[in-house]
Amino acid sequence: MNEAYWAKNPNGPFATLIAVAATYCHPEAYDGADADLVDRARSPEPDDEEIRLFKTELREALADPARLPDDELFKAVDYGDGSDERFLRRLWRDLYGDEPTAGA
Amino acid sequence: MRELRDRPDEADDGGRAERDGPGAGAVRERSEVRSRSEYAADAELAVGLEVVRRFDARRAGLTEVSTRDAAAYLDVRQAERPWLAAARDRSPEVQRLFAALDQGGGHGHIRHEGWVTEEMSRRRVAYLEDPAQLDPAKRAAAIDGLLPGDQRHRCGSLATRIVNPDAFAVAFARGAEHSDVRGALDAEIRKSRVPSPVVLPIASLLGPHGHRYCTGWQLEAVEGSVKTARERRDASADVTVRQVETFDGGTVIFAFGPNRARSGYEIVSMYVNPPDGA
């Protein structure tokens, strides 16, 4: 009955990217969510598979934003960047700085 | 309805017309024949109050509060925390839930419940005026009322609320018992990791007519895009807003975060969304 995109489509395209972005980047996220996501992305714990998959999916989405499921990212995050692509670019920059998006 | 930044604010009726209270002696501001669905919604709500009676604050990541302490808490704090006024004439069980919520780190009862008037809700989405900001000048300047350091308030493309405190309490208590929400609340706290939001149908928490307790405002699309409207609103450009037509088929979102001690998770916000396209 959980109607979140990632709950209904656990193996769906970019489910992890959208779930993590919804958790930390939505305007209703808790105070300190931004800092926690940066910390989690830059210093992942050895068993944090979710953040590793998040990074992979973020790379893939930046390479081809048209592959994102129709409007699911904005529905989940309600970002103010104007487009999926601008939000994802800002997210990458905030988390990974100048690291190239086309990674290993 | 079009709203421009330099237009005088409309008279605020304090949202009293929207407040209903089954079994609580609430008096309607105007006489009207209640519809069958309104009666049905109230009947469903009366049944739902049972879940509020058994609400376990500790299992929701909150501090347990007795009904006696809750009444005292509301009495003492209402002046400085006006959102508590909504719970003052409610049952002891509803008061207990609100008192527990207010001592946690969440803001759902502050921004998404009935003490917020329609006008406050409209101005939140249109101008980023935070209902939690009690300083009028800071509110007009879009300064967040809960974050430290005069940070700018954040709001998405919608500002919504559950107008009835009993309905809010039932939705929260029933949601806290849902298996996915329990999974999040019971998860072992891990550094910087937080469970993803859980999205439940309004009808599953408040019954098939429970959507009647929900209202909201949303940004009108600009050049065919709500994303563009959101971007422009955030850049302080004038935008137009419209009232959400219906929450029938809508959802309740439970967002999580670490509790203040970072010893576990709590529900940091609970808010409603209309169905897609509403």
Coordinates of C-alpha atoms in Angstrom, one line a residue:
Chain A
M1 CA 0.0 0.0 0.0
N2 CA 3.1 2.2 0.2
E3 CA 2.6 4.3 -2.9
A4 CA 6.0 5.8 -3.1
Y5 CA 7.6 5.2 -6.5
W6 CA 10.5 3.2 -5.0
A7 CA 8.2 1.1 -2.9
K8 CA 5.9 0.2 -5.9
N9 CA 8.9 -0.2 -8.2
P10 CA 11.8 -1.4 -6.1
N11 CA 13.7 -2.6 -9.2
G12 CA 12.4 0.2 -11.4
P13 CA 14.5 2.7 -13.2
F14 CA 16.4 5.0 -10.8
A15 CA 14.4 3.9 -7.8
T16 CA 17.3 4.3 -5.4
L17 CA 18.2 7.7 -6.8
I18 CA 14.7 9.0 -6.4
A19 CA 14.2 7.5 -2.9
V20 CA 17.4 9.0 -1.6
A21 CA 16.8 12.3 -3.2
A22 CA 13.2 12.3 -1.7
T23 CA 14.6 11.5 1.7
Y24 CA 17.2 14.3 1.9
C25 CA 16.3 16.9 -0.7
H26 CA 12.6 17.5 -0.4
P27 CA 11.6 20.8 1.3
E28 CA 9.9 18.8 4.1
A29 CA 13.2 17.0 4.9
Y30 CA 14.5 17.3 8.4
D31 CA 17.0 20.0 9.5
G32 CA 20.4 18.7 8.8
A33 CA 19.4 16.4 5.9
D34 CA 21.7 18.2 3.5
A35 CA 24.7 17.8 5.7
D36 CA 23.8 14.1 6.4
L37 CA 23.6 13.4 2.6
V38 CA 26.9 15.1 2.0
D39 CA 28.5 13.1 4.8
R40 CA 27.0 9.9 3.6
A41 CA 28.0 10.4 0.0
R42 CA 31.5 11.5 0.7
S43 CA 32.3 9.1 3.5
P44 CA 30.2 6.0 2.9
E45 CA 30.3 3.2 5.4
P46 CA 31.6 -0.1 4.0
D47 CA 28.1 -1.7 4.1
D48 CA 26.2 1.3 2.6
E49 CA 25.2 -0.3 -0.7
E50 CA 22.3 2.1 -1.1
I51 CA 24.5 5.2 -1.4
R52 CA 26.8 3.4 -3.8
L53 CA 23.8 2.5 -6.0
F54 CA 22.6 6.1 -5.6
K55 CA 25.9 7.4 -7.0
T56 CA 25.7 5.0 -9.9
E57 CA 22.2 5.9 -10.8
L58 CA 22.9 9.6 -10.4
R59 CA 25.7 9.2 -13.0
E60 CA 23.4 7.4 -15.3
A61 CA 20.7 10.0 -15.0
L62 CA 23.1 12.8 -15.7
A63 CA 24.3 11.0 -18.8
D64 CA 20.7 10.6 -20.1
P65 CA 18.0 12.5 -18.1
A66 CA 15.4 11.3 -20.6
R67 CA 15.6 7.9 -19.1
L68 CA 14.2 9.1 -15.8
P69 CA 10.6 7.8 -15.2
D70 CA 8.1 10.4 -16.2
D71 CA 8.0 13.2 -13.6
E72 CA 8.7 10.8 -10.7
L73 CA 11.8 12.7 -9.6
F74 CA 10.0 16.0 -9.3
K75 CA 7.0 14.4 -7.6
A76 CA 9.3 12.9 -5.0
V77 CA 11.7 15.8 -4.5
D78 CA 9.7 19.0 -5.5
Y79 CA 13.0 20.7 -6.3
G80 CA 13.3 24.4 -7.2
D81 CA 15.9 24.0 -9.9
G82 CA 13.4 24.1 -12.8
S83 CA 14.3 20.8 -14.4
D84 CA 15.5 17.3 -13.6
E85 CA 18.8 17.9 -15.3
R86 CA 19.6 21.1 -13.3
F87 CA 18.6 19.5 -10.1
L88 CA 20.8 16.5 -10.7
R89 CA 23.8 18.6 -11.7
R90 CA 23.5 20.7 -8.6
L91 CA 23.1 17.5 -6.5
W92 CA 26.3 16.0 -8.1
R93 CA 28.2 19.2 -7.5
D94 CA 27.0 19.5 -3.9
L95 CA 28.0 15.9 -3.1
Y96 CA 30.9 15.1 -5.3
G97 CA 32.3 18.5 -6.2
D98 CA 34.5 18.5 -9.3
E99 CA 34.6 14.7 -9.6
P100 CA 33.8 13.8 -13.2
T101 CA 30.3 12.4 -13.7
A102 CA 31.6 9.8 -16.2
G103 CA 33.2 7.6 -13.6
A104 CA 34.6 4.1 -13.4
Chain B
M1 CA -7.9 32.8 -8.4
R2 CA -5.0 35.1 -9.2
E3 CA -2.9 36.7 -6.5
L4 CA -0.3 39.4 -6.9
R5 CA 2.3 40.3 -4.4
D6 CA 1.1 43.9 -4.0
R7 CA -2.5 43.1 -3.5
P8 CA -3.8 43.6 0.0
D9 CA -4.3 40.4 1.8
E10 CA -7.8 39.1 2.0
A11 CA -9.6 39.1 5.3
D12 CA -8.6 36.1 7.3
D13 CA -11.4 34.3 9.0
G14 CA -8.9 32.4 11.0
G15 CA -9.9 29.2 9.3
R16 CA -12.7 28.7 11.7
A17 CA -15.1 27.8 9.0
E18 CA -13.0 24.8 8.1
R19 CA -12.7 23.3 11.6
D20 CA -15.0 20.5 12.4
G21 CA -14.9 18.5 15.5
P22 CA -17.0 15.3 15.9
G23 CA -18.0 14.9 19.6
A24 CA -16.0 18.0 20.6
G25 CA -18.8 20.6 20.7
A26 CA -17.3 22.7 17.8
V27 CA -19.8 25.2 16.5
R28 CA -20.1 26.1 12.8
E29 CA -19.7 29.7 11.9
R30 CA -22.5 29.5 9.4
S31 CA -25.6 27.3 9.3
E32 CA -25.7 24.8 6.5
V33 CA -27.1 21.4 5.8
R34 CA -24.3 18.9 6.2
S35 CA -23.9 16.5 3.4
R36 CA -24.1 12.8 3.7
S37 CA -20.4 12.5 3.0
E38 CA -19.6 15.0 5.8
Y39 CA -21.6 12.9 8.2
A40 CA -19.8 9.8 6.9
A41 CA -16.4 11.4 7.3
D42 CA -17.2 12.4 10.9
A43 CA -18.5 8.9 11.7
E44 CA -15.3 7.4 10.3
L45 CA -13.3 9.8 12.3
A46 CA -15.1 8.9 15.5
V47 CA -14.2 5.3 15.0
G48 CA -10.6 6.2 14.1
L49 CA -10.1 7.9 17.5
E50 CA -9.7 4.5 19.0
V51 CA -6.2 4.3 17.4
V52 CA -5.4 7.7 19.0
R53 CA -6.3 6.2 22.4
R54 CA -3.8 3.4 22.0
F55 CA -1.1 5.6 20.4
D56 CA 2.3 4.8 21.9
A57 CA 4.5 7.9 21.6
R58 CA 7.7 6.0 22.4
R59 CA 7.2 3.6 19.5
A60 CA 6.8 6.8 17.3
G61 CA 10.2 8.0 18.5
L62 CA 8.6 10.5 20.8
T63 CA 8.6 11.1 24.6
E64 CA 5.6 9.5 26.3
V65 CA 3.2 12.0 27.8
S66 CA 0.3 11.3 30.2
T67 CA -3.1 12.9 29.5
R68 CA -2.7 15.0 32.6
D69 CA 0.7 16.3 31.7
A70 CA -0.5 16.9 28.1
A71 CA -3.3 19.2 29.3
A72 CA -0.8 21.1 31.5
Y73 CA 1.7 21.3 28.6
L74 CA -0.8 22.8 26.3
D75 CA -1.9 25.3 28.9
V76 CA 1.6 26.4 29.6
R77 CA 3.0 26.5 26.1
Q78 CA 0.1 27.7 24.0
A79 CA 1.0 31.4 24.3
E80 CA 4.5 30.9 22.8
R81 CA 3.4 28.0 20.5
P82 CA 0.1 29.0 19.1
W83 CA -0.3 25.9 17.0
L84 CA -1.2 24.1 20.2
A85 CA -4.4 26.0 20.4
A86 CA -6.0 23.6 17.9
A87 CA -5.8 20.7 20.4
R88 CA -7.0 22.6 23.5
D89 CA -10.7 21.7 23.2
R90 CA -10.1 18.2 22.0
S91 CA -10.2 14.9 23.8
P92 CA -7.4 14.0 26.3
E93 CA -6.1 11.4 23.8
V94 CA -5.8 13.9 21.0
Q95 CA -4.1 16.4 23.4
R96 CA -1.7 13.7 24.5
L97 CA -0.7 13.0 20.9
F98 CA -0.2 16.7 20.1
A99 CA 1.8 17.3 23.3
A100 CA 4.1 14.3 22.4
L101 CA 4.5 15.6 18.9
D102 CA 5.3 19.1 20.0
Q103 CA 8.1 17.8 22.2
G104 CA 9.7 16.0 19.3
G105 CA 11.6 17.5 16.3
G106 CA 8.8 17.2 13.7
H107 CA 6.8 20.1 12.2
G108 CA 3.8 18.4 10.7
H109 CA 1.5 19.6 13.5
I110 CA 2.9 23.1 13.1
R111 CA 2.6 23.6 9.3
H112 CA 0.1 21.0 8.1
E113 CA -2.7 21.1 10.6
G114 CA -5.8 23.2 11.0
W115 CA -4.4 26.0 13.2
V116 CA -2.9 27.2 9.9
T117 CA -5.6 29.2 8.1
E118 CA -6.3 29.1 4.4
E119 CA -4.7 32.5 4.0
M120 CA -1.5 31.4 5.8
S121 CA -1.4 28.2 3.7
R122 CA -1.9 30.3 0.5
R123 CA 0.8 32.7 1.5
R124 CA 3.2 29.9 2.4
V125 CA 3.2 28.5 -1.1
A126 CA 3.0 31.9 -2.8
Y127 CA 5.5 33.9 -0.8
L128 CA 7.3 31.3 1.4
E129 CA 5.7 32.8 4.5
D130 CA 6.2 30.2 7.2
P131 CA 3.3 29.7 9.6
A132 CA 5.8 28.7 12.2
Q133 CA 7.4 32.1 12.1
L134 CA 5.7 34.2 14.7
D135 CA 7.6 37.4 14.0
P136 CA 5.5 39.2 11.4
A137 CA 8.4 41.0 9.8
K138 CA 10.5 37.8 9.5
R139 CA 7.5 35.9 8.2
A140 CA 7.0 38.5 5.4
A141 CA 10.8 38.1 4.7
A142 CA 10.4 34.3 4.3
I143 CA 12.6 33.6 7.3
D144 CA 12.0 30.1 8.6
G145 CA 10.4 30.0 12.0
L146 CA 12.0 26.7 13.2
L147 CA 15.5 26.7 11.8
P148 CA 18.3 28.6 13.5
G149 CA 20.1 31.6 12.1
D150 CA 17.4 33.3 10.0
Q151 CA 17.5 30.7 7.3
R152 CA 15.1 31.1 4.3
H153 CA 11.9 29.1 4.6
R154 CA 11.5 26.2 2.1
C155 CA 8.3 25.1 0.6
G156 CA 7.5 23.0 -2.4
S157 CA 4.9 23.6 -5.0
L158 CA 2.1 22.8 -2.6
A159 CA 1.1 23.9 0.9
T160 CA -1.5 21.6 2.4
R161 CA -3.1 20.8 5.7
I162 CA -5.5 18.5 7.5
V163 CA -7.9 21.0 8.9
N164 CA -9.3 19.0 11.8
P165 CA -7.1 18.1 14.7
D166 CA -8.9 14.9 15.4
A167 CA -8.3 13.9 11.8
F168 CA -4.7 14.9 12.0
A169 CA -4.3 12.8 15.2
V170 CA -6.0 9.8 13.6
A171 CA -3.9 10.0 10.5
F172 CA -0.7 10.2 12.5
A173 CA -1.5 7.5 15.0
R174 CA -2.8 5.1 12.3
G175 CA 0.1 5.8 10.1
A176 CA 2.5 5.1 13.0
E177 CA 1.0 1.6 13.1
H178 CA 1.5 0.9 9.4
S179 CA 4.1 -1.8 8.7
D180 CA 6.2 0.4 6.4
V181 CA 6.2 3.3 8.9
R182 CA 7.0 0.9 11.7
G183 CA 9.9 -0.5 9.6
A184 CA 11.3 3.0 9.4
L185 CA 10.7 3.9 13.1
D186 CA 12.1 0.6 14.3
A187 CA 15.2 0.7 12.1
E188 CA 18.6 0.7 13.8
I189 CA 19.9 4.3 13.7
R190 CA 22.9 4.5 11.4
K191 CA 25.2 7.5 10.9
S192 CA 23.7 9.8 8.3
R193 CA 21.3 7.2 7.0
V194 CA 17.5 7.9 7.1
P195 CA 14.6 5.7 6.0
S196 CA 12.8 6.9 2.8
P197 CA 9.4 8.5 3.1
V198 CA 6.3 6.3 3.2
V199 CA 3.3 7.4 1.1
L200 CA -0.1 6.1 2.1
P201 CA -3.6 6.7 0.6
I202 CA -5.6 9.2 2.6
A203 CA -8.5 6.8 2.5
S204 CA -6.4 4.1 4.2
L205 CA -5.9 6.4 7.3
L206 CA -9.1 8.5 7.4
G207 CA -11.6 6.4 5.5
P208 CA -13.1 6.9 2.1
H209 CA -14.5 10.4 3.0
G210 CA -11.4 11.5 5.0
H211 CA -10.1 13.6 2.1
R212 CA -12.8 16.1 3.0
Y213 CA -10.6 17.2 6.0
C214 CA -7.7 18.2 3.6
T215 CA -7.2 21.5 1.9
G216 CA -4.3 23.1 0.1
W217 CA -2.9 25.6 -2.4
Q218 CA -0.5 25.0 -5.3
L219 CA 1.5 26.9 -7.7
E220 CA 0.0 27.5 -11.1
A221 CA 2.1 26.3 -14.0
V222 CA 4.3 28.8 -15.8
E223 CA 4.8 28.2 -19.5
G224 CA 3.1 24.9 -18.9
S225 CA 5.5 23.8 -16.1
V226 CA 5.0 23.7 -12.4
K227 CA 8.8 23.2 -12.1
T228 CA 9.3 26.6 -13.8
A229 CA 6.7 28.2 -11.4
R230 CA 8.6 26.7 -8.5
E231 CA 11.9 28.0 -9.7
R232 CA 10.5 31.5 -10.2
R233 CA 8.7 31.5 -6.9
D234 CA 12.0 30.6 -5.2
A235 CA 13.6 33.5 -7.0
S236 CA 11.0 35.8 -5.5
A237 CA 9.2 36.4 -8.8
D238 CA 5.4 36.8 -8.6
V239 CA 3.6 33.6 -9.2
T240 CA -0.1 32.7 -9.2
V241 CA -1.5 30.0 -7.0
R242 CA -4.8 28.1 -7.0
Q243 CA -6.6 26.1 -4.4
V244 CA -6.4 22.3 -4.7
E245 CA -9.7 21.1 -6.1
T246 CA -9.8 17.8 -4.3
F247 CA -7.8 15.4 -2.2
D248 CA -10.0 12.5 -3.1
G249 CA -7.5 9.8 -4.2
G250 CA -4.7 11.7 -2.5
T251 CA -1.9 10.6 -0.2
V252 CA -0.4 11.2 3.2
I253 CA 3.4 11.4 3.2
F254 CA 5.4 10.4 6.3
A255 CA 8.9 11.8 6.2
F256 CA 11.5 10.6 8.7
G257 CA 14.6 11.9 10.4
P258 CA 16.8 11.2 13.4
N259 CA 15.4 12.2 16.8
R260 CA 17.1 15.0 18.7
A261 CA 19.3 12.6 20.6
R262 CA 20.1 10.7 17.3
S263 CA 19.2 7.6 19.2
G264 CA 16.5 6.6 16.8
Y265 CA 14.1 7.9 14.1
E266 CA 10.9 9.9 14.3
I267 CA 8.3 11.2 11.9
V268 CA 9.6 14.7 11.1
S269 CA 6.7 15.6 8.9
M270 CA 3.3 14.3 7.9
Y271 CA 1.5 16.1 5.1
V272 CA -1.1 15.4 2.4
N273 CA -0.8 15.5 -1.3
P274 CA -3.7 15.6 -3.8
P275 CA -3.9 13.0 -6.5
D276 CA -1.9 13.6 -9.7
G277 CA -3.6 16.1 -11.9
A278 CA -5.8 17.6 -9.2

